[in-house]
Coordinates of C-alpha atoms and ligand atoms in Angstrom, one line a residue:
X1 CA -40.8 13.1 123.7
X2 CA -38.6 15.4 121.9
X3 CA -40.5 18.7 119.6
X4 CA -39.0 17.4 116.4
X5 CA -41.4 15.9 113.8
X6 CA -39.9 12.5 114.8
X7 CA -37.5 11.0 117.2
X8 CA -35.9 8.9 114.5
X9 CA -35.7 9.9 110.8
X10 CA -34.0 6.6 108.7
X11 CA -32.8 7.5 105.0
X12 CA -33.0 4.0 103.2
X13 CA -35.0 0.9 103.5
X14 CA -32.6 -1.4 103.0
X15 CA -31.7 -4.2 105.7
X16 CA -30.0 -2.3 107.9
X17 CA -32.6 0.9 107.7
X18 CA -35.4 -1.4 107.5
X19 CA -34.3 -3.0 110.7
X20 CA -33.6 0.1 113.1
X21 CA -36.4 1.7 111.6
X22 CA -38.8 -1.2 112.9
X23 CA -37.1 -1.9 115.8
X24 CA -36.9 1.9 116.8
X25 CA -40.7 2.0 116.6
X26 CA -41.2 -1.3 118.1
X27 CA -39.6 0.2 121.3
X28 CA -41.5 3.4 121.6
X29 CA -40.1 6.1 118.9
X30 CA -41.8 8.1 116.5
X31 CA -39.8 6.9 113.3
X32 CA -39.8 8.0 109.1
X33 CA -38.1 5.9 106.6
X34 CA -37.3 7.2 103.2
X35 CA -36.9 5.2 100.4
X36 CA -36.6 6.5 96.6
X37 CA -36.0 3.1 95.0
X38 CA -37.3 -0.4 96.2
X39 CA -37.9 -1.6 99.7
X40 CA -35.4 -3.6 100.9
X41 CA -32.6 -2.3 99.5
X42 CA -29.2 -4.0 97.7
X43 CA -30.2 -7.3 99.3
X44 CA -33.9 -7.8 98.1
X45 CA -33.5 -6.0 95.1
X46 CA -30.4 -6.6 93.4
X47 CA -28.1 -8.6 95.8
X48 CA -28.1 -11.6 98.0
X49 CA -31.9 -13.1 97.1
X50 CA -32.4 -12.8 93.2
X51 CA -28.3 -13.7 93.3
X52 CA -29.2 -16.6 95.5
X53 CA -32.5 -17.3 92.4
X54 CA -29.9 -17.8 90.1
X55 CA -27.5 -19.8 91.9
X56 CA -29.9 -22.1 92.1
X57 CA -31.3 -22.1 88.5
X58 CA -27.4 -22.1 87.7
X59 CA -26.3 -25.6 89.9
X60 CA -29.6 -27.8 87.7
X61 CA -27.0 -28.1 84.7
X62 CA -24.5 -30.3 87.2
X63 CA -27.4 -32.2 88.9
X64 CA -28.6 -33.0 85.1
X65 CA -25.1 -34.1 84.8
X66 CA -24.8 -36.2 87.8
X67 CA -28.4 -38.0 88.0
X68 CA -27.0 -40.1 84.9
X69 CA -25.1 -42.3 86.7
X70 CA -28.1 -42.7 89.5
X71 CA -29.9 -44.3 86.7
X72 CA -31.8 -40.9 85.1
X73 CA -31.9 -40.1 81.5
X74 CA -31.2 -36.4 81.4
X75 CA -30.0 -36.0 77.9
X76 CA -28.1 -32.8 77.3
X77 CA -30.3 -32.5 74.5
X78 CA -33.1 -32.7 75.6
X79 CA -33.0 -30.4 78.5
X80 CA -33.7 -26.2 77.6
X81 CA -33.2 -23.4 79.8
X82 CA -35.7 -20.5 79.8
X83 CA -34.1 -17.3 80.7
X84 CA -37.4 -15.2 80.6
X85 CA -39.2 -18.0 82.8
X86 CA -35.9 -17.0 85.4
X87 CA -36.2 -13.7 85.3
X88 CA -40.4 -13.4 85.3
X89 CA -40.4 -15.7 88.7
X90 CA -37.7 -14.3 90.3
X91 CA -39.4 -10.8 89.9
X92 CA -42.4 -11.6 91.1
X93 CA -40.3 -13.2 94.2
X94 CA -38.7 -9.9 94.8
X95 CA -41.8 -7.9 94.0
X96 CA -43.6 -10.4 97.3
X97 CA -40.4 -9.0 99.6
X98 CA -40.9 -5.6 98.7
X99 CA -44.7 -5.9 99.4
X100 CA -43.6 -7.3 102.9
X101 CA -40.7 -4.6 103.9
X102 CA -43.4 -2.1 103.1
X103 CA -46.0 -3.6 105.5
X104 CA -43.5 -4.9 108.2
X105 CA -42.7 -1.3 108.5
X106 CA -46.2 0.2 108.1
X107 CA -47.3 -2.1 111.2
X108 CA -44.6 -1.7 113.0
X109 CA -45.9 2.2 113.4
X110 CA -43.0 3.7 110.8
X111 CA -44.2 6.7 108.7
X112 CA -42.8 6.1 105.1
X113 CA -41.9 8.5 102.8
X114 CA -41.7 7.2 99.5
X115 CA -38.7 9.7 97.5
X116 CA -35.4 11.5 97.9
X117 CA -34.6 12.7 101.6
X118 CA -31.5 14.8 101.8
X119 CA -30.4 16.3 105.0
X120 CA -30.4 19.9 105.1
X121 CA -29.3 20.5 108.8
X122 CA -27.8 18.3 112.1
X123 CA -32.2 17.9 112.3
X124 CA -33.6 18.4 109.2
X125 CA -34.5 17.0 106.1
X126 CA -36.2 17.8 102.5
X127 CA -38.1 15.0 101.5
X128 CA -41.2 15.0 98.4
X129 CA -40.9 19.2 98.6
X130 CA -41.6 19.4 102.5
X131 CA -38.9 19.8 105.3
X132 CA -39.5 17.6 108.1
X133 CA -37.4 17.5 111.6
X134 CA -35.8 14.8 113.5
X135 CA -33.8 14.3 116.9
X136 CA -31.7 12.0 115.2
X137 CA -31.1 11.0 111.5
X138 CA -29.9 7.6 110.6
X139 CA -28.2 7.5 107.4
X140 CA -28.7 3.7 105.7
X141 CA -28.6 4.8 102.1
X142 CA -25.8 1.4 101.4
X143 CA -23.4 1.0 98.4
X144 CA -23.6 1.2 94.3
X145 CA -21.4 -0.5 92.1
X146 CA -18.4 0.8 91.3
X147 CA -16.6 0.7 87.5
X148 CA -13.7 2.1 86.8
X149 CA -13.3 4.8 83.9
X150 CA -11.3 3.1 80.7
X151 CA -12.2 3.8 77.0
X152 CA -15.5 1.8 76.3
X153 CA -16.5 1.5 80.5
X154 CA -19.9 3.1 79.2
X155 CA -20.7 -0.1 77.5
X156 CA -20.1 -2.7 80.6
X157 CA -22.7 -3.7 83.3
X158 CA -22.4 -4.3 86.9
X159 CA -24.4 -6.5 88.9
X160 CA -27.3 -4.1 89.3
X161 CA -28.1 -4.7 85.7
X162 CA -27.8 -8.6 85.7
X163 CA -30.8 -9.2 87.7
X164 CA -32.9 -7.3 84.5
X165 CA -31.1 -8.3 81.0
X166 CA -33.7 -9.7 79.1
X167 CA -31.3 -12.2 77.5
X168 CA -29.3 -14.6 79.3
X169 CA -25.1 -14.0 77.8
X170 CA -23.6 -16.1 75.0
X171 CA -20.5 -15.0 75.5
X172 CA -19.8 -13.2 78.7
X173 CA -16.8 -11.7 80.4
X174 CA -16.8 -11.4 84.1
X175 CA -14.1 -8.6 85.8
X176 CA -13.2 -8.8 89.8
X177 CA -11.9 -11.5 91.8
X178 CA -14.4 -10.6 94.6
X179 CA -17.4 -12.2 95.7
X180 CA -19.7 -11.1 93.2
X181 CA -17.1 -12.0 90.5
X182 CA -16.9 -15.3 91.5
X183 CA -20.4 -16.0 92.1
X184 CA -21.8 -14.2 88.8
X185 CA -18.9 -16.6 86.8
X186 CA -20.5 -19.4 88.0
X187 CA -24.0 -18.4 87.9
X188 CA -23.5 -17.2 83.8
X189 CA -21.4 -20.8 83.1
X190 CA -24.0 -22.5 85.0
X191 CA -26.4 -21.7 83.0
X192 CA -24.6 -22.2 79.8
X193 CA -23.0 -18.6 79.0
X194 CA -19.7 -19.5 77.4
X195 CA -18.0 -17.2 80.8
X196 CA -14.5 -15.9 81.1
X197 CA -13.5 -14.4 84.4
X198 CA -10.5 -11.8 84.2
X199 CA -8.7 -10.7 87.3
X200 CA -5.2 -8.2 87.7
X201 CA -4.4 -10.2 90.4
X202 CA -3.1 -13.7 91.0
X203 CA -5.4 -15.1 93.8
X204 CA -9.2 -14.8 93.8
X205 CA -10.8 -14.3 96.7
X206 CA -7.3 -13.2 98.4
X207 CA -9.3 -11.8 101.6
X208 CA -10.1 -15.5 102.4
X209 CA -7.6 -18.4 103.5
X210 CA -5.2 -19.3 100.6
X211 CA -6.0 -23.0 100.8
X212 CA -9.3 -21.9 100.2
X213 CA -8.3 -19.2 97.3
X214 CA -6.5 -22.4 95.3
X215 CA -9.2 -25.0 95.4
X216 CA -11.8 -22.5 94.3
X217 CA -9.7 -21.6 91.2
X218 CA -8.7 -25.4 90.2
X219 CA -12.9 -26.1 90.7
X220 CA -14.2 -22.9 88.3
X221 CA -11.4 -24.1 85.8
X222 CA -13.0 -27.7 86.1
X223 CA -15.8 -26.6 85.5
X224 CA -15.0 -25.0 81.9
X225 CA -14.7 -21.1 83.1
X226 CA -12.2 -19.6 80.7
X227 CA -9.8 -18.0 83.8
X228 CA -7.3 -15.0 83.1
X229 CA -5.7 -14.2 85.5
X230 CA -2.9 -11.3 86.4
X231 CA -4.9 -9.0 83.1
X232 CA -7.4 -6.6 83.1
X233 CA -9.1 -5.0 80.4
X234 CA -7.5 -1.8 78.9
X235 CA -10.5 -0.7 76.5
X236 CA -13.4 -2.0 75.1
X237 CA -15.1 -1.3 71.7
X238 CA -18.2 -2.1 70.5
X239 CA -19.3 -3.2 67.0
X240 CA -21.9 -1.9 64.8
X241 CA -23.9 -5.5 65.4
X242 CA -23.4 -5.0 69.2
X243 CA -20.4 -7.4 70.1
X244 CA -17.8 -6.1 72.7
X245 CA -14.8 -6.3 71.9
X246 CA -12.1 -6.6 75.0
X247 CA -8.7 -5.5 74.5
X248 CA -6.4 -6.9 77.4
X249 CA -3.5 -5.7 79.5
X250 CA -1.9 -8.8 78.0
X251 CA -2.1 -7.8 74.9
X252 CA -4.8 -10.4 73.8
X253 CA -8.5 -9.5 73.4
X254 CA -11.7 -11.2 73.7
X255 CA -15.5 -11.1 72.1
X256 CA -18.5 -11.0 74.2
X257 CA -22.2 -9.5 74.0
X258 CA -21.3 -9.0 77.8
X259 CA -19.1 -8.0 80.1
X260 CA -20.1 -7.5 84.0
X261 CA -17.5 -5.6 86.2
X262 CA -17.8 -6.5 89.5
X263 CA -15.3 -4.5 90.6
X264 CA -16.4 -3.3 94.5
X265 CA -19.2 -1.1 95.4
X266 CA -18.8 2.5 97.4
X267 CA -21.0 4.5 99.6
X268 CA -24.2 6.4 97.9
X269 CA -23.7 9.3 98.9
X270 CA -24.7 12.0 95.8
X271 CA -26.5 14.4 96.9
X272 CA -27.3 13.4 99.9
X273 CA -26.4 16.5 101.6
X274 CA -23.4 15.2 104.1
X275 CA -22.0 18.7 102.9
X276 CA -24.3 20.3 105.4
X277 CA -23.6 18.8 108.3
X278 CA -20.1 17.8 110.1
X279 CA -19.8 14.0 109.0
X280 CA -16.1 12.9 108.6
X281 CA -15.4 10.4 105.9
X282 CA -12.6 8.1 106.4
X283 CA -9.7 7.7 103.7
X284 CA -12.0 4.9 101.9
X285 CA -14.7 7.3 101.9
X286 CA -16.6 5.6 104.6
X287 CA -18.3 6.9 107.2
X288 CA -16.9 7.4 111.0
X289 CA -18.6 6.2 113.6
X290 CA -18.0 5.2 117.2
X291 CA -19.3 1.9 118.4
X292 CA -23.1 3.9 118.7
X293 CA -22.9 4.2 115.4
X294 CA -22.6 7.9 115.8
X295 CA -20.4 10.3 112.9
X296 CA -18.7 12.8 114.3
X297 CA -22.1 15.3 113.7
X298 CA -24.0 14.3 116.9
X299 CA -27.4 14.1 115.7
X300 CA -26.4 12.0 112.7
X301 CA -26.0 8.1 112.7
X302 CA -24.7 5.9 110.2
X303 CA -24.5 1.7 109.4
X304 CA -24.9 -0.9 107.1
X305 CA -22.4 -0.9 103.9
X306 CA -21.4 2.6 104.5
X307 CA -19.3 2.4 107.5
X308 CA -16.0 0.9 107.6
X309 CA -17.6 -2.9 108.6
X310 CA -17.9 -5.9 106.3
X311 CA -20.2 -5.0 103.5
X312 CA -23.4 -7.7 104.4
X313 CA -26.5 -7.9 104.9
X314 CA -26.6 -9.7 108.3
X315 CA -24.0 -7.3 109.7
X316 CA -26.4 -4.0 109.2
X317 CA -28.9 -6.3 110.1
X318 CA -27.2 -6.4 113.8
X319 CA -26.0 -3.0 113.8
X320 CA -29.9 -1.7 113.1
X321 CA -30.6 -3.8 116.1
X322 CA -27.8 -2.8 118.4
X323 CA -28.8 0.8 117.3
X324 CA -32.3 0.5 118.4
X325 CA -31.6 -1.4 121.8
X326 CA -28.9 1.4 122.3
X327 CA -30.9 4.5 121.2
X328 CA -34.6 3.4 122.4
X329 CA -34.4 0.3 124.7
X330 CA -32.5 1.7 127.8
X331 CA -29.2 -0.8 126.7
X332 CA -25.8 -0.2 125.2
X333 CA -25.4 -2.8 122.8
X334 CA -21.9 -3.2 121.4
X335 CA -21.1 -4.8 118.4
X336 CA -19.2 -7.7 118.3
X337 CA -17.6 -8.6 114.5
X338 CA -15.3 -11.6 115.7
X339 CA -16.0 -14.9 114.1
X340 CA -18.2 -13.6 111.5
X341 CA -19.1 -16.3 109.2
X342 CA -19.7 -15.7 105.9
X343 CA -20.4 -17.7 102.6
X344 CA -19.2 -17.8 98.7
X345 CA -22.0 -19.2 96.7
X346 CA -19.8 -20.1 94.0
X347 CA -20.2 -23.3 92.6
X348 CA -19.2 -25.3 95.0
X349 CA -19.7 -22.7 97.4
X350 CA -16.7 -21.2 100.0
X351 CA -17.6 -21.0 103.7
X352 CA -15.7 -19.5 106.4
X353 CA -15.4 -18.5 110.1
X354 CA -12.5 -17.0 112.3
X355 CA -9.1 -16.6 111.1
X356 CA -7.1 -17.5 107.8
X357 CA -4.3 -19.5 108.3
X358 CA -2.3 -16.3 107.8
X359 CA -3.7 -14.2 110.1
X360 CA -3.9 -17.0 113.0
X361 CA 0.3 -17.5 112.2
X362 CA 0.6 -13.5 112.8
X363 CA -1.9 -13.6 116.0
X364 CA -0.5 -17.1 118.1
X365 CA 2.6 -18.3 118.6
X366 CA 1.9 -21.7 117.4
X367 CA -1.0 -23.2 115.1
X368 CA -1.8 -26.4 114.4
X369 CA -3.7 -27.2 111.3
X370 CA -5.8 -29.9 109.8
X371 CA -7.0 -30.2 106.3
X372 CA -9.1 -32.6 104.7
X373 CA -9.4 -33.1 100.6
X374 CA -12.1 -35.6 99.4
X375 CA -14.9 -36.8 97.1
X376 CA -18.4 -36.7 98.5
X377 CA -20.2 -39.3 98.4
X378 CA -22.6 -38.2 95.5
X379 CA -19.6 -37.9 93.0
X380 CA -18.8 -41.5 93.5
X381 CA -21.7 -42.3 91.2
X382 CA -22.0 -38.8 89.8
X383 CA -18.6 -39.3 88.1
X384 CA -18.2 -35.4 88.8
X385 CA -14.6 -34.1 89.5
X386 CA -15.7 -31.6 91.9
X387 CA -13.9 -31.8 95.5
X388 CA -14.9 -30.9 99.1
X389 CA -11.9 -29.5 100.9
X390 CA -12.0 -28.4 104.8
X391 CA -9.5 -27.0 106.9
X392 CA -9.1 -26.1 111.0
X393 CA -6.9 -23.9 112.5
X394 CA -6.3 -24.8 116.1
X395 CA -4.1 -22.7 118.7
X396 CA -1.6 -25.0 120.0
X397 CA -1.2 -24.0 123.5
X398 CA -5.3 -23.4 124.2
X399 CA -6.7 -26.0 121.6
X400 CA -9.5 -23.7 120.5
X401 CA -10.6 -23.3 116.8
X402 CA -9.3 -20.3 115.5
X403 CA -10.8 -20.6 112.0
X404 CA -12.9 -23.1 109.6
X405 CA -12.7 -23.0 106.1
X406 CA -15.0 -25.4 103.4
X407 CA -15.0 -25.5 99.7
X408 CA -18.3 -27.8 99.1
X409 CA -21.4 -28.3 98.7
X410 CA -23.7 -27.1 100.9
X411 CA -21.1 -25.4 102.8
X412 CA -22.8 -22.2 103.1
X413 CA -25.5 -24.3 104.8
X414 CA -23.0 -25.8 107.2
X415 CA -21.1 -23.1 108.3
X416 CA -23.4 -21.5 110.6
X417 CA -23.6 -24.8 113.2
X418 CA -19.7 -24.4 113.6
X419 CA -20.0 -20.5 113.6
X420 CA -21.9 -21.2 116.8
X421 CA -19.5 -23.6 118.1
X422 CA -16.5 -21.1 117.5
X423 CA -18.4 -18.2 118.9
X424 CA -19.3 -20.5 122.1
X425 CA -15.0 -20.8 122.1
X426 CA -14.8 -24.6 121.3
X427 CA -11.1 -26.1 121.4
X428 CA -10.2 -29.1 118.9
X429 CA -11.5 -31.2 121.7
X430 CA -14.2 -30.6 122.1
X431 CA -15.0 -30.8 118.4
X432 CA -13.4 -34.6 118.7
X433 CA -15.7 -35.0 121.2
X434 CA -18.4 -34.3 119.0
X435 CA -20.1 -37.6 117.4
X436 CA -20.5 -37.1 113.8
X437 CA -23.3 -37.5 111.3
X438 CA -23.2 -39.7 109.6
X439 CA -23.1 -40.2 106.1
X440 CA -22.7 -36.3 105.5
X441 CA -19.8 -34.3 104.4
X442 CA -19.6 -32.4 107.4
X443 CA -19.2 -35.0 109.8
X444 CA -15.4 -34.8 108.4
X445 CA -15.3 -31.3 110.8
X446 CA -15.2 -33.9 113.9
X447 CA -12.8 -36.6 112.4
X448 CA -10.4 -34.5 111.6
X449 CA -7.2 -36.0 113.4
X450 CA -3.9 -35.7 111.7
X451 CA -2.4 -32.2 111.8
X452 CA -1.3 -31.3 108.2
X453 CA 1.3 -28.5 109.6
Ligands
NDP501 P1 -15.0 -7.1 96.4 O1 -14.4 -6.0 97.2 O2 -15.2 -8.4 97.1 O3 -14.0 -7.4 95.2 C1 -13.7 -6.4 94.2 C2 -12.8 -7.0 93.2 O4 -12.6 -6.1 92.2 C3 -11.4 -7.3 93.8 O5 -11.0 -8.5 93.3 C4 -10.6 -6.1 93.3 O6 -9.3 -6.4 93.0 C5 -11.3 -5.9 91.9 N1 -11.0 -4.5 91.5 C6 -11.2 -3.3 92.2 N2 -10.9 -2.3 91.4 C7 -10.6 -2.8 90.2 C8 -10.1 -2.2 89.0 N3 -10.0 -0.8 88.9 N4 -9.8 -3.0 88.0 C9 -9.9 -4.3 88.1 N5 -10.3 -4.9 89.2 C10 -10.6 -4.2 90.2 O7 -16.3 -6.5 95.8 P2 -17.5 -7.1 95.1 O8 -17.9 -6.1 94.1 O9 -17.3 -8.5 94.6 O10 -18.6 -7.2 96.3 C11 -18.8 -6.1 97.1 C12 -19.1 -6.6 98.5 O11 -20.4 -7.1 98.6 C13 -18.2 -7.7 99.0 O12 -17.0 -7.2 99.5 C14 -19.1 -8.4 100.0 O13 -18.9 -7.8 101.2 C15 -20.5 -8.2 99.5 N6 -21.0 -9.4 98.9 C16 -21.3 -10.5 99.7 C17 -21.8 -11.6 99.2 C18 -22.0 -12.8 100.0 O14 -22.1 -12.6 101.2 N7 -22.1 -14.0 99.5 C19 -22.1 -11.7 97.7 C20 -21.8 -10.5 97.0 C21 -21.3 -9.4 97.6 P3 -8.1 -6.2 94.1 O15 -8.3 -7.3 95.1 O16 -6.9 -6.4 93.2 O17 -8.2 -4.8 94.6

């Protein structure tokens, strides 16, 4: 046992932090946590679950649509959305999780400290007007959104605020071509807000395969979201009755009572106190760590959004875990980031796992790919436009699956299966081997049989 206050002192209950916090104690340390917001962090609170809230709320406009021709009289008329009725039971939801972050780590043994902690040495820090000391720190303090300055930025919102609004947009304007851009457009024109999405670039989503990039811009059009693409907004102006007023790179401009930037998020780092200690940023203002998670300041450890790994939650999930098994249960876990799956919950949502079609050309010799573009079932009857696309990427001279890619329904549901399959190393045929279920979407994964290139 060292003589510090603690062994472990965490600054930030969010996933990651809540994780090696609990984890830590579980396995014999003395831990704190300090939290001076909400338990849970970016994910509870203001990310992936109330997100996930509305992208439900958001897809009951198109099943309304579609039970008409399965015999149910949903008249557009008829049906009324309740923002307040949202927003009131998704709070309550969050306020449940924070309840049970608080408790997990109160059983688990954690001491919490609920304010500000700033480091003040390699082993100590100020929190709530006391100093306390710890062996190690473990910095988890995650992301904020990010805006950039322009004349009028003071009057946009970033995601943060969406989850509070106490009116549901007319008019809205969404800015980013990222994953929160994407899923916030269809959440707003899901639920009725008349939604334009503006992006500088000319591919949304360019990070993920470019199949994938062009079937998800054909399906928001379909769906009526007002698409600019290759603009951004120069300045915005607001009126004496409260509209925005967005003037365009393109010279055009638009009205809204809303605009949401969802333009990335960076490191929280404000007076945190990383000034007092020897932690090296990288160029995108990351931390550096090595594979223990350690900066370059021995005592102090960092993970979760604000080291240079994908920004989500079930990464700092795994890092907090290979953090505690490496600092408190006698192992050295390593991470492993290959064949991370991950999902868009767009409308209809993007999954993927592996390689884009690009990278797998730079990385093998020869690639084989199969692509499949179709109408589920449901639309048959549904009438609804909306069309499930898949794709493989196989390496010619070992068959395995290098990468899987889905524009559907339910495809953040089905991803994880085949992430399994791809992690286990599965070639095309084993995946032909594989008897399908039938009648399902996903069965197409196995049928696949025609290379497309
Ligand atoms: P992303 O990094 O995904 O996208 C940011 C977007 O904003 C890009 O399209 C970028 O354009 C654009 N952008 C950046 N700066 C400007 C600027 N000055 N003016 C105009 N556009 C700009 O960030 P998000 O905010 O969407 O999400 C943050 C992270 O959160 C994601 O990367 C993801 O890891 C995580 N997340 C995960 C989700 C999930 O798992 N479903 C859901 C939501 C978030 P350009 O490409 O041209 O630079």
């Amino acid at each position: 046992m060292s003589n510090y206050d603690f062994d472990l002192f965490v600054i930030g209950a969010g996933s990651g932090g809540v994780r090696a916090a609990r984890m830590s104690a579980g396995l014999g340390a003395r831990v704190a946590i300090a939290e001076d917001r909400y338990f849970g962090g970016t994910c509870v609170n203001v990310g992936c679950v109330p997100k996930k809230l509305f992208v439900y709320a958001s897809e009951f406009s198109g099943d309304f649509n579609d039970a008409a021709g399965f015999g149910w009289k949903a008249k557009e008329e008829q049906r009324e959305f309740e923002w307040s009725v949202l927003k009131q039971n998704k709070d309550t939801e969050i306020e449940r999780l924070n309840g049970i972050y608080d408790s997990l780590l109160g059983n688990a043994g954690c001491e919490i400290f609920n304010g500000r902690a700033t480091i003040a040495d390699a082993h100590t820090i100020n929190i709530n007007g006391k100093q306390v000391t710890a062996e190690k720190i473990l910095v988890t303090v995650g992301g904020w959104p990010f805006v950039p300055k322009f004349e009028g930025s003071e009057h946009v919102i970033t995601s943060n605020e969406t989850f509070h609004l106490d009116y549901l947009p007319k008019k809205v304007i969404v800015v980013g071509g990222g994953y929160i851009a994407v899923e916030f457009a269809g959440i707003y024109n899901g639920l009725g807000s008349d939604t334009t999405l503006i992006y500088r670039g000319d591919t949304l989503l360019k990070r993920f395969d470019h199949d994938v990039s062009a079937v998800i811009t054909s399906e928001l059009e379909k769906k009526g979201i007002n698409l600019q693409l290759e603009t951004n907004i120069k300045k915005v102006e607001k009126k004496a009755d409260g509209t925005l007023i967005a003037s365009l790179t393109n010279g055009e401009s638009l009205e809204a009572d809303t605009i949401l930037y969802a333009t990335g998020r960076k490191p929280l780092f404000e007076g945190l106190g990383l000034d007092k200690v020897n932690v090296e940023l990288l160029d995108n203002g990351k931390i550096k760590v090595n594979k223990q998670f350690q900066t370059t300041e021995p005592s102090v450890y960092a993970l979760g959004d604000i080291i240079d790994t994908e920004e989500l939650t079930p990464v700092a999930l795994e890092e907090g875990m290979a953090f505690a098994y490496t600092q408190y249960g006698g192992e050295n876990r390593v991470m492993d980031y290959d064949h991370l799956a991950t999902a868009v919950f767009c409308q209809p949502n993007i999954a993927t796992v592996g390689l884009t079609e690009k990278e797998a050309r730079e990385q093998y010799k020869d690639v084989v790919i199969y692509k499949s573009t179709f109408s589920p079932m449901r639309n048959r009857l549904s009438g609804n436009s909306e069309k499930t696309f898949m794709k493989l990427i196989v390496d010619k001279a070992s068959d395995k699956v290098l990468g899987i890619h889905m524009v559907g329904g339910d495809s953040g549901e089905i991803i994880q299966g085949l992430a399994v399959a791809l992690k286990a190393g599965a070639t095309k045929a084993v995946f032909d081997a594989t008897i399908g279920v039938h009648p399902t979407a996903a069965e197409e994964f196995v049928t696949m049989r025609t290379p497309a290139g």
